[in-house]
Coordinates of C-alpha atoms in Angstrom, one line a residue:
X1 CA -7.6 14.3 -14.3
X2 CA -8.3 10.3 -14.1
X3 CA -5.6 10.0 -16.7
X4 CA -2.9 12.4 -14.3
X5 CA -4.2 10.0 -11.4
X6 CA -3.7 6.7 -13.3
X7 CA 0.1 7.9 -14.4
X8 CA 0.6 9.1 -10.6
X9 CA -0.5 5.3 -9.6
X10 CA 2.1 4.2 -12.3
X11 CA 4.9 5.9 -11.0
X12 CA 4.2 5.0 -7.2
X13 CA 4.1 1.4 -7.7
X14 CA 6.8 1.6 -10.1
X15 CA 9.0 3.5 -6.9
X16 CA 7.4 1.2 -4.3
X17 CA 8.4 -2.2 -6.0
X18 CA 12.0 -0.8 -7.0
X19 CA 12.0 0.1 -3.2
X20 CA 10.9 -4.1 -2.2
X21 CA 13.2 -5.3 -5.6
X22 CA 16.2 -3.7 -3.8
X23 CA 16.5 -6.2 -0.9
X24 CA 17.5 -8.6 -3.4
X25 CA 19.9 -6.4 -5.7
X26 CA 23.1 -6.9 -4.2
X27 CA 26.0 -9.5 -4.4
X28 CA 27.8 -10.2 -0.8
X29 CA 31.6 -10.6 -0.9
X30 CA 33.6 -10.0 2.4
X31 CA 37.4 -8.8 2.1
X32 CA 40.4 -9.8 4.0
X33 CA 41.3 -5.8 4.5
X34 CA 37.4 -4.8 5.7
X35 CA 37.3 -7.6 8.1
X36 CA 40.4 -6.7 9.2
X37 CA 40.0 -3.6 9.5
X38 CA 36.1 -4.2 11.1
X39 CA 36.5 -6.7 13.5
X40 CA 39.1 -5.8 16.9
X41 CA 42.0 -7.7 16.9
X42 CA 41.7 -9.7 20.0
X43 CA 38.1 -11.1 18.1
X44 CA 40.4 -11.9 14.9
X45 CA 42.9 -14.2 16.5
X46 CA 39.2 -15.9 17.4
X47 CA 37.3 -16.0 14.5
X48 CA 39.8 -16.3 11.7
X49 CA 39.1 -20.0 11.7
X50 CA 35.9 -19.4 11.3
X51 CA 35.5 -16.7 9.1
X52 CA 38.4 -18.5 6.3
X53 CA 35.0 -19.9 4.8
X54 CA 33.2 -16.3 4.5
X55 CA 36.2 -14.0 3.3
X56 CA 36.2 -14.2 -0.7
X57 CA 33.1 -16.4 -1.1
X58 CA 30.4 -14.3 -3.6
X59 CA 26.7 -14.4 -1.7
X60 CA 23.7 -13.8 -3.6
X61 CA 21.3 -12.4 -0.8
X62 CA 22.2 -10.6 2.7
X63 CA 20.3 -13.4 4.6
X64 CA 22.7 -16.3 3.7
X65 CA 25.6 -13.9 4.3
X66 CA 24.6 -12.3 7.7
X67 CA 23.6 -15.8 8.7
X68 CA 26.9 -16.6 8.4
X69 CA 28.6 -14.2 9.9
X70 CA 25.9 -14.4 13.2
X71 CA 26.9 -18.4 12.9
X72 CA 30.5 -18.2 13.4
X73 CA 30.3 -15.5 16.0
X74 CA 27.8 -17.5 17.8
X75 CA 29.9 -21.0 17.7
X76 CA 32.9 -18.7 19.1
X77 CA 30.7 -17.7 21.5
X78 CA 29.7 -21.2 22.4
X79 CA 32.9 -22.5 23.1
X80 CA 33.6 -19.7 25.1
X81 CA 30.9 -20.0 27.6
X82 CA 31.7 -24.1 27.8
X83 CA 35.2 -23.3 28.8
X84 CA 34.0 -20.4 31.1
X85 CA 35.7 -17.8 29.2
X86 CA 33.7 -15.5 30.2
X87 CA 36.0 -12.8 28.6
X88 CA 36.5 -14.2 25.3
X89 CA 32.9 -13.9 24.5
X90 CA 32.1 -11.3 21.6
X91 CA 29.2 -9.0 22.3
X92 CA 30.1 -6.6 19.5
X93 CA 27.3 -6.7 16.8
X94 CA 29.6 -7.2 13.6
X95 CA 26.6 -8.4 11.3
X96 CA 25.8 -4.7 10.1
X97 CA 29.0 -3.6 9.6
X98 CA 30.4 -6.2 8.4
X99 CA 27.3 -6.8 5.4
X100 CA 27.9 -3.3 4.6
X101 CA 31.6 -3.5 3.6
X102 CA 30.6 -6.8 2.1
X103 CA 27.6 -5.0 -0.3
X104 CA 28.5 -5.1 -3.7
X105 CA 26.1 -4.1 -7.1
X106 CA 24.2 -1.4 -7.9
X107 CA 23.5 -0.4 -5.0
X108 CA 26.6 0.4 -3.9
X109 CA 27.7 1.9 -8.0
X110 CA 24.6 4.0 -8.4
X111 CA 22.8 5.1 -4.8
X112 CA 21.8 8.6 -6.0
X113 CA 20.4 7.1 -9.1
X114 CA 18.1 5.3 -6.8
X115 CA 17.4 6.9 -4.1
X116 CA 15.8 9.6 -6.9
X117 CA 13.9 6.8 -8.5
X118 CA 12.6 5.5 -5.3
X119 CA 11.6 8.5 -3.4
X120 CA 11.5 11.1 -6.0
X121 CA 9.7 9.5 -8.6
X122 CA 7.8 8.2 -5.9
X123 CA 6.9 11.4 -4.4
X124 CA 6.0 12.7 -7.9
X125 CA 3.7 9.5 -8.6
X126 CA 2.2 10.0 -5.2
X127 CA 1.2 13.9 -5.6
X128 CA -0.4 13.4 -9.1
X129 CA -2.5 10.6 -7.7
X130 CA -3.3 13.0 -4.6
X131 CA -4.1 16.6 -6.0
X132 CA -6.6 16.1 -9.0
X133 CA -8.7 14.7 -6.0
X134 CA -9.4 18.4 -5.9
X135 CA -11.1 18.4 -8.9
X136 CA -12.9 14.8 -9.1
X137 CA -14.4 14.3 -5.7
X138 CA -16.8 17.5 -6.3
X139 CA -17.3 20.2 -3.5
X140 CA -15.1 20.6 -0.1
X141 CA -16.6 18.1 2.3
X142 CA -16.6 14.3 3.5
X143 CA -17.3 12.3 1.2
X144 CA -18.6 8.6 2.7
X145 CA -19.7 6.4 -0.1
X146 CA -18.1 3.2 0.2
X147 CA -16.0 3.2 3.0
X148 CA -16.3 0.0 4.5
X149 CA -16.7 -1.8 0.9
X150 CA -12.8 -1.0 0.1
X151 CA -10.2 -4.0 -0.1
X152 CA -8.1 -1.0 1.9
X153 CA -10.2 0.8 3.7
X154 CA -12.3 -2.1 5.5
X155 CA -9.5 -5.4 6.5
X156 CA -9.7 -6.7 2.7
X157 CA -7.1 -8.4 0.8
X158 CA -5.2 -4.6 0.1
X159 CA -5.6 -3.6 3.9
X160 CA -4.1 -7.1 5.0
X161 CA -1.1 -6.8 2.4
X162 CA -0.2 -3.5 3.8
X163 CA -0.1 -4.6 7.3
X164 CA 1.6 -7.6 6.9
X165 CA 4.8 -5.8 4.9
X166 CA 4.7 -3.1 7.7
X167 CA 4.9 -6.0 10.5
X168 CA 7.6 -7.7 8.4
X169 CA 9.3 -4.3 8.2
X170 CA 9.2 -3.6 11.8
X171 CA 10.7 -6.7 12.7
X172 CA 13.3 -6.4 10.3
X173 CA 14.6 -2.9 11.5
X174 CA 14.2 -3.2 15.0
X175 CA 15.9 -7.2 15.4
X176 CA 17.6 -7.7 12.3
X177 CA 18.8 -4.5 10.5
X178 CA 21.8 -6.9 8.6
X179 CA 19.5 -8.1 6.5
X180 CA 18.4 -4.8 5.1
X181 CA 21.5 -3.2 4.6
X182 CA 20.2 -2.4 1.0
X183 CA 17.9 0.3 2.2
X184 CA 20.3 1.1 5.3
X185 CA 22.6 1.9 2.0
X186 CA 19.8 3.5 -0.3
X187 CA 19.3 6.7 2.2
X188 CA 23.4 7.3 2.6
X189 CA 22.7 10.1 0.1
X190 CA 20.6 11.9 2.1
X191 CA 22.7 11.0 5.0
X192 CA 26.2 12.9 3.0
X193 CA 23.8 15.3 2.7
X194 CA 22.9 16.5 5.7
X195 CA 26.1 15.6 7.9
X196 CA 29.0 14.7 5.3
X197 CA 30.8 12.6 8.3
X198 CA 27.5 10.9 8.8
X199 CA 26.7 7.1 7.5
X200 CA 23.0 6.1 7.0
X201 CA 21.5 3.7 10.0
X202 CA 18.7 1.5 9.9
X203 CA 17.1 4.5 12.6
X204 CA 18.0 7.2 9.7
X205 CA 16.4 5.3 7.7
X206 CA 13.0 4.6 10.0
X207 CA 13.4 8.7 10.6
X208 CA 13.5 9.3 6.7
X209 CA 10.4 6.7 6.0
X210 CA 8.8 7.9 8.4
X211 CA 8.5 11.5 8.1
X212 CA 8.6 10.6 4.1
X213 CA 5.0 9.1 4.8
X214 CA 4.0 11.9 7.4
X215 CA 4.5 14.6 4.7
X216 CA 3.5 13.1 1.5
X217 CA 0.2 11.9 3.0
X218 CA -0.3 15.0 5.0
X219 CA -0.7 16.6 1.2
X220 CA -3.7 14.0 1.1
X221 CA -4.8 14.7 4.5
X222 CA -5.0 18.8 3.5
X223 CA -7.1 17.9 0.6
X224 CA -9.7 15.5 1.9
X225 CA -10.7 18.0 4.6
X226 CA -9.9 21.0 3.4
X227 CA -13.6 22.6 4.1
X228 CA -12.0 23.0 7.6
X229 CA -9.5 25.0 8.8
X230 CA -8.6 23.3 11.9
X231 CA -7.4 20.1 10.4
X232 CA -5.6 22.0 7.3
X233 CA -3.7 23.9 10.5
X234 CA -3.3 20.8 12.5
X235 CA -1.9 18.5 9.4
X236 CA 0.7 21.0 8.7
X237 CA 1.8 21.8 12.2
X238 CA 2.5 17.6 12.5
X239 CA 4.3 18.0 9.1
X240 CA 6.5 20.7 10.5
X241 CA 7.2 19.1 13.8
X242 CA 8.2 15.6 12.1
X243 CA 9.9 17.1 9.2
X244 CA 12.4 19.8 10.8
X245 CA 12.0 19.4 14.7
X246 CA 12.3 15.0 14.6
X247 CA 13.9 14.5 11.7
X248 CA 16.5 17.3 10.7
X249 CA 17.2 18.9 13.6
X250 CA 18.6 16.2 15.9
X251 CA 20.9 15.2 12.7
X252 CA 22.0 18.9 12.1
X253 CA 22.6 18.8 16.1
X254 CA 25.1 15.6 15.3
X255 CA 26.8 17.5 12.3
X256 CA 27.7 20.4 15.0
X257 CA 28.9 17.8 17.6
X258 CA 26.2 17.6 19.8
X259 CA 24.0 15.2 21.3
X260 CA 21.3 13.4 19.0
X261 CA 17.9 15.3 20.6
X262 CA 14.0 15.3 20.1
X263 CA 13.2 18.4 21.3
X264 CA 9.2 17.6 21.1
X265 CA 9.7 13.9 22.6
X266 CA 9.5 13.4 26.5
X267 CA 9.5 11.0 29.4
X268 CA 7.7 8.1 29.3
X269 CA 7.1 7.8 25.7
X270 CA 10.8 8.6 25.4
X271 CA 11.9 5.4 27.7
X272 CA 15.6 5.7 27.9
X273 CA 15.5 9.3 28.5
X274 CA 16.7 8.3 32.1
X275 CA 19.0 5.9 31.1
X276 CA 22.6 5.9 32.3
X277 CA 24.2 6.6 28.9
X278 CA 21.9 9.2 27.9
X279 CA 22.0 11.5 31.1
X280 CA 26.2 10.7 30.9
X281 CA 25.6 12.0 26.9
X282 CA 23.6 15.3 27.8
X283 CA 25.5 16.2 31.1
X284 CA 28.6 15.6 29.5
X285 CA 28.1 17.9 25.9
X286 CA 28.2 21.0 27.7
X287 CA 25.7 23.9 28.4
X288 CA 23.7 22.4 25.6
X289 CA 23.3 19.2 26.9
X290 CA 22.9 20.2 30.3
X291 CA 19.8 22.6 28.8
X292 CA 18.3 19.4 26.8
X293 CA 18.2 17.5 30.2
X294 CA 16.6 20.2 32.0
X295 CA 14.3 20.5 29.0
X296 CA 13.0 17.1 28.5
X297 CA 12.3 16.7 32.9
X298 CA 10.2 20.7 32.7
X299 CA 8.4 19.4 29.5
X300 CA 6.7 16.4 31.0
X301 CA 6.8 17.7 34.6
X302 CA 5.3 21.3 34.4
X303 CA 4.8 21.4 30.0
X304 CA 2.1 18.7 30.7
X305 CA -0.4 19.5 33.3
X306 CA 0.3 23.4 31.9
X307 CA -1.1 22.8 28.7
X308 CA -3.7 20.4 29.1
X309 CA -5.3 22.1 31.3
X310 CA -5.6 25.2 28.8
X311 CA -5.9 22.9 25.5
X312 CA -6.4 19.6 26.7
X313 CA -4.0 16.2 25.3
X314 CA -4.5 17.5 21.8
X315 CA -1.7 20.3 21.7
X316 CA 0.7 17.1 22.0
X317 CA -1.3 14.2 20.6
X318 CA -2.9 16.0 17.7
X319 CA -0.1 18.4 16.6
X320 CA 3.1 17.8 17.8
X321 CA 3.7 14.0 18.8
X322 CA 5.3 12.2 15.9
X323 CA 3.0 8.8 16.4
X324 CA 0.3 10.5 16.1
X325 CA 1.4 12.3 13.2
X326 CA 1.7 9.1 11.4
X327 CA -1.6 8.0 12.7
X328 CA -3.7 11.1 11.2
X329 CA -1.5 11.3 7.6
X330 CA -0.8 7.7 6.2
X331 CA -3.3 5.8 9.0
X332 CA -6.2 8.0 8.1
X333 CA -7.6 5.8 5.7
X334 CA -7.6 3.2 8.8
X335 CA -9.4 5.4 11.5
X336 CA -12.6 3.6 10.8
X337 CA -11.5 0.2 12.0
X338 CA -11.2 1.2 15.5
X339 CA -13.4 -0.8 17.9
X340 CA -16.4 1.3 19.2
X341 CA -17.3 -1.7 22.1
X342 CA -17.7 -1.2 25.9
X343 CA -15.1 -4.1 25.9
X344 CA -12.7 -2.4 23.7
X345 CA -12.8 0.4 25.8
X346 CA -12.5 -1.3 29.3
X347 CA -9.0 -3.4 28.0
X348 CA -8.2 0.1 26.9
X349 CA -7.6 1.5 30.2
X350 CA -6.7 -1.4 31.8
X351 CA -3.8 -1.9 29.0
X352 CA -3.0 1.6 28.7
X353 CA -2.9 2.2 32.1
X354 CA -0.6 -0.6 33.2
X355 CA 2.2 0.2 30.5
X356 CA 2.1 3.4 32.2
X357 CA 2.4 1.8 35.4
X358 CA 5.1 -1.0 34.1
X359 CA 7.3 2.8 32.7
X360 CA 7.1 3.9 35.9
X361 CA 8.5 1.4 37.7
X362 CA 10.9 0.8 35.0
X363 CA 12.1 4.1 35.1
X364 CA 12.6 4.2 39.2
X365 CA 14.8 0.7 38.9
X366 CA 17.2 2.7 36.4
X367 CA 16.9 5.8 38.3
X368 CA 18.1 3.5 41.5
X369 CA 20.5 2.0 39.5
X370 CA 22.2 5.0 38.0
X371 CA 22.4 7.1 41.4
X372 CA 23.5 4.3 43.6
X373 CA 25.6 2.5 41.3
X374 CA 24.5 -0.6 41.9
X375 CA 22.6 -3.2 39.0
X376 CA 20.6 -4.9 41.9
X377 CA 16.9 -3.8 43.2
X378 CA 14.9 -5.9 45.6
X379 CA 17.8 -8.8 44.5
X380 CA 16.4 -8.0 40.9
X381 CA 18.8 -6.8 38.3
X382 CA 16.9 -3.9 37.0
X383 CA 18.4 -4.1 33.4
X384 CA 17.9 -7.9 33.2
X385 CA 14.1 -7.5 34.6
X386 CA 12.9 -3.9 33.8
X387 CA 15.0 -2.3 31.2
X388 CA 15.0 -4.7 29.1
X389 CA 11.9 -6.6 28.9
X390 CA 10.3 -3.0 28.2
X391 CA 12.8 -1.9 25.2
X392 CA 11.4 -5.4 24.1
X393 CA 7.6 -5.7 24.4
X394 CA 6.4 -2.1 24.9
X395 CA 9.2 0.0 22.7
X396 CA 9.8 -2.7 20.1
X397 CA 6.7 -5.2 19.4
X398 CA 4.0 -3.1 21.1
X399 CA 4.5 0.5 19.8
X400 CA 6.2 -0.3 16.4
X401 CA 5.3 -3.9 15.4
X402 CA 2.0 -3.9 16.6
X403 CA 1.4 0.1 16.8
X404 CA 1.5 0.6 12.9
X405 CA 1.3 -2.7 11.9
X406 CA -1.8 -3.2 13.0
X407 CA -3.3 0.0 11.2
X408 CA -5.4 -1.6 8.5
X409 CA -6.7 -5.1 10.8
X410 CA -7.5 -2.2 14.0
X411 CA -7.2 1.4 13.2
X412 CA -4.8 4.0 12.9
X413 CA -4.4 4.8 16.7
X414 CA -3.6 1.5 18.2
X415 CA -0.4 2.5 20.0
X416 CA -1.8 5.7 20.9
X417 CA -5.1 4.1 22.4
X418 CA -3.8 1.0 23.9
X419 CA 0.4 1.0 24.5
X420 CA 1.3 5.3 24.7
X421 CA 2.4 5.5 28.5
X422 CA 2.6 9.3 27.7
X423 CA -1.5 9.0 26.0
X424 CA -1.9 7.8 29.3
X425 CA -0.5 10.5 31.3
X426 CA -1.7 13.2 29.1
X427 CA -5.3 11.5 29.8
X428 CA -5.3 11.3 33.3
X429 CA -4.7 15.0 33.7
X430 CA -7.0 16.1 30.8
X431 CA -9.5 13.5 32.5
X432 CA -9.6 15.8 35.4
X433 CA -7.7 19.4 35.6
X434 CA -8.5 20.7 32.0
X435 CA -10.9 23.3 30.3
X436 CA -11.2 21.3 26.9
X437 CA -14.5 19.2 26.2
X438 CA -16.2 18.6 22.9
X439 CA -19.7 20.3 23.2
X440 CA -22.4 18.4 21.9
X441 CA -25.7 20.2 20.4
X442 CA -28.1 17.0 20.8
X443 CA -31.3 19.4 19.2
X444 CA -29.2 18.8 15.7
X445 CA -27.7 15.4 16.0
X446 CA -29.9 12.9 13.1
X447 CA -28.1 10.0 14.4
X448 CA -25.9 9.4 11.2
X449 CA -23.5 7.6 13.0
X450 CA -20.2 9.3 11.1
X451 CA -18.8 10.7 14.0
X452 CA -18.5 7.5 16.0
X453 CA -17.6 5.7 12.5
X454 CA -14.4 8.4 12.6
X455 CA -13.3 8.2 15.3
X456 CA -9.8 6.4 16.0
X457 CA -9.9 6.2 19.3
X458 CA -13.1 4.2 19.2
X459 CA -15.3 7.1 21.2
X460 CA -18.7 6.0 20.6
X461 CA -19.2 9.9 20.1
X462 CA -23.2 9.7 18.6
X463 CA -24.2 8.0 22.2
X464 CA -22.9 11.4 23.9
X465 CA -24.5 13.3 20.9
X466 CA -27.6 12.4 21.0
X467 CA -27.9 12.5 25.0
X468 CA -26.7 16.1 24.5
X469 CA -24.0 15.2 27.0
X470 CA -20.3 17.1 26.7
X471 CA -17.7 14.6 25.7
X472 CA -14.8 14.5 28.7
X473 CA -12.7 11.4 28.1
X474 CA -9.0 11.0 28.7
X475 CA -8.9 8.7 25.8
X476 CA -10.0 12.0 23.1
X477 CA -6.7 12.9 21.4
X478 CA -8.9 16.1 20.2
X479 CA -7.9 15.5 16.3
X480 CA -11.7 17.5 15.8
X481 CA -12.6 15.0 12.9
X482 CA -16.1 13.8 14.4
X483 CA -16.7 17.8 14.5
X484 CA -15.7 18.3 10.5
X485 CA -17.8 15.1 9.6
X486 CA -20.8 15.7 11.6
X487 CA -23.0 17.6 8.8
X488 CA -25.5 19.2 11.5
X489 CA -22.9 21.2 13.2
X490 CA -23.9 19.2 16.3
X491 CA -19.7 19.1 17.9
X492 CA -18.1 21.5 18.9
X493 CA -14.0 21.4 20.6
X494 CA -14.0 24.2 23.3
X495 CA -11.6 25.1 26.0
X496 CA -14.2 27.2 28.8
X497 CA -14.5 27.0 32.2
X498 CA -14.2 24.0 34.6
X499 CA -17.6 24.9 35.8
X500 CA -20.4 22.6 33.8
X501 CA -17.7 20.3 32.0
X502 CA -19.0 17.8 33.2
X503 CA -22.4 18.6 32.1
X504 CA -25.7 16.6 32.7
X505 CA -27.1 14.6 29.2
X506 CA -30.1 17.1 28.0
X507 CA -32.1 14.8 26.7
X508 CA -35.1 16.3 24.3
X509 CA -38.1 14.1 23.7
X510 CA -41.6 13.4 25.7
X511 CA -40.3 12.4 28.7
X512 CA -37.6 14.9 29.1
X513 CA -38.1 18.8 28.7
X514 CA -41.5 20.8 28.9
X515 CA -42.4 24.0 29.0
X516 CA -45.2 24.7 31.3
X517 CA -47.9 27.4 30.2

């Protein structure tokens, strides 16, 4: 078995360093026909000066290249605006396009080839390093040896490597997807595959990583607490969701002409949901579209305070929403790090709370915008001062950047806990109008301190444990792990009656119960 696990590493890091090598596989050399046939003609009788320098010339890396083709757009663009030309100035984005006409090697001659060595071989590696786990770490059950004495598991030189390529990553795709045209290119296959007229985007590619992690490590999460049924249930019901309701279906939608949709996605975590363009896209496509509308405004308007109240924030956070998908498959090795401190928890909902606010308003200035026609609120343009600084800070660096960069320096829920607007909303209402509450049995609890150590969103669980006190915080995502590694049997998730929720602490020691004779 340590022999299948030792190959399995092999062929991971083998896939995952063929996946880094290919950003610098590839030759850049732009044609006269694709920039011709790229760039609009009244932007060619601008930049054909500029770009005589660029056409024909051989580039050894996309950043050179792309910097040149940014440079000669921008010096257009300069003159432009000193002249006051305010028409001549290009705001097509040309870079991505333009890099992937350019793209010439093997990445381009054999894309199937290694796409199947990447993912495929990587899969393969990543399964045989998984599933003799079955075998080696004994008996069903969690196992805690070591856990904070791990260069991975506890902000060591592994943990900090990880984080630092995802936060690298992040910014790439989200601010300068030119420059990773390579594995824009790798996924095309996939792409042909699924919609033949389709071409592979840097967000097909975030949507194939992403759901590529949230299965393969959902195979690990199945495993490592596979003495209980709830999280075997729960794992694969955020495989299922990511896998065919995010990922495939909104592409299969495309393939049949109609709008790109998340059905499980909603209002505020999905920001531009009320933007202009995307009401004009579903109100536009038809019955369909009209139907996705009315189905993303019911979902967080009635789907919300409907079932929390019966299930509490879980049936979204814990099994259906793709972030925290991602947080309990590939971040579960990070759920430790979370910060268990008073102050932890009071910037928490001061944080959390004010993004929520900050979507709010956001959402009513392009609301106002959008039915009155008019760019202006309060003399503030609302894309200028509310649109945009969100996209920025909250869905850009906070939620990506940040959210999942940060896993191995601050836990696996750090969006979820600090940034989700939605987490927010969900918690307010499960806070309190909801029957669920984790039940605490304080007779049992030994103080071992491994439901507090597991949880990611930094619930000091053992204090409510030992007090015998129910646990009712809008903060609990109700992912049920401080319940499968308590080893007394002392939590228990419950949706009952309103009536006792929010229990008194029964408190069993000298000073507390007695029984009078």
């Amino acid at each position: 078995m340590k022999a299948i696990r030792s190959t399995g590493l092999i062929l991971f890091l083998f896939s995952f360093f063929l996946f880094l090598g290919l950003f610098l596989m590839s030759s850049y050399r732009l044609s006269e026909e694709d920039y011709r046939g790229i760039v609009k003609e009244e932007h060619q009788e601008l930049l054909d000066s500029k770009f005589k320098s660029i056409i024909g010339q051989t580039y050894s890396l996309s950043i050179p290249f792309v910097n040149a083709v940014n440079g000669a757009i921008e010096e257009v663009n300069t003159q432009m605006r000193a002249e006051q030309k305010w028409d001549k100035v290009i705001y097509d984005q040309y870079a991505s396009s333009l890099t992937r006409a350019a793209t010439i090697g093997l990445i381009k001659e054999h894309t199937l080839l290694l796409f199947l060595l990447v993912f495929v071989v990587g899969t393969l590696g990543a399964l045989m390093f998984i599933l003799p786990q079955t075998r080696l770490t004994g008996p069903p059950g969690i196992k805690n040896n070591g856990i904070f004495h791990h260069a991975l598991n506890n902000r060591g030189w592994i943990g900090i490597l990880i984080g630092g390529l995802l936060i690298v990553f992040y910014i790439l795709l989200y601010f300068y997807d030119a420059y990773i045209m390579n594995w824009i290119i790798l996924v095309d296959p996939l792409q042909k595959w699924i919609n033949p007229d389709g071409t592979s985007s840097q967000w097909f590619l975030y949507g194939f990583l992403y759901t590529f992690a949230v299965v393969v490590m959902g195979v690990r999460m199945i495993i490592k607490y596979r003495h209980s049924k709830y999280q075997i249930v729960r794992t694969l019901s955020v495989m299922f969701f990511q896998l065919a309701i995010a990922f495939l279906l909104p592409e299969i939608l495309v393939r049949l002409n109609q709008p790109y949709f998340d059905f499980k996605n909603m209002w505020p975590l999905d920001y531009d949901f009320f933007d202009a363009w995307h009401i004009n896209t579903l109100t536009s496509a038809g019955g369909l579209g009209i139907f996705m509308f009315a189905w993303g405004i019911t979902l967080f308007v009635i789907g919300v305070p409907v079932f929390v109240f019966f299930f509490g924030k879980r049936w979204y956070c814990s099994w259906v929403c793709g972030c925290g998908g991602l947080a309990e498959t590939a971040g579960d090795s990070f759920r430790q790090l979370s910060d268990k401190s008073l102050k932890a928890w009071q910037i928490e909902r001061y944080l959390v709370h004010g993004v929520l606010v900050f979507a709010v308003i956001m959402t009513a200035g392009v609301l106002y915008s959008f039915i009155t026609g008019s760019n202006t609120l309060l003399g503030l343009d609302t894309y200028t001062y509310l649109r945009k600084p969100y996209g920025f800070m909250i869905g850009s660096i906070f939620s990506g950047v940040i959210g999942t960069g940060f896993y191995p320096l601050m836990g696996n829920r750090v969006w979820c806990r600090f940034g989700c607007p939605l987490a927010a909303y969900l918690g307010i209402v499960q806070r309190f109008k909801s029957k669920f509450r984790i039940t605490t049995n304080g007779g049992q609890c030994i103080s071992c301190g491994n439901c507090s150590t597991y949880c990611e969103m930094g619930i000091d669980v053992r204090w409510y444990a030992q007090r015998g006190q129910n646990i009712v915080r809008a903060s609990c995502v109700g992912c049920g792990v401080c319940s499968a590694v308590c080893p007394r049997g002392v939590l228990n998730l419950e949706n009952r009656d309103e009536d006792g929720r929010f229990g008194q602490p029964i408190l069993i020691g000298n000073d507390s119960i007695k029984v009078e004779g």
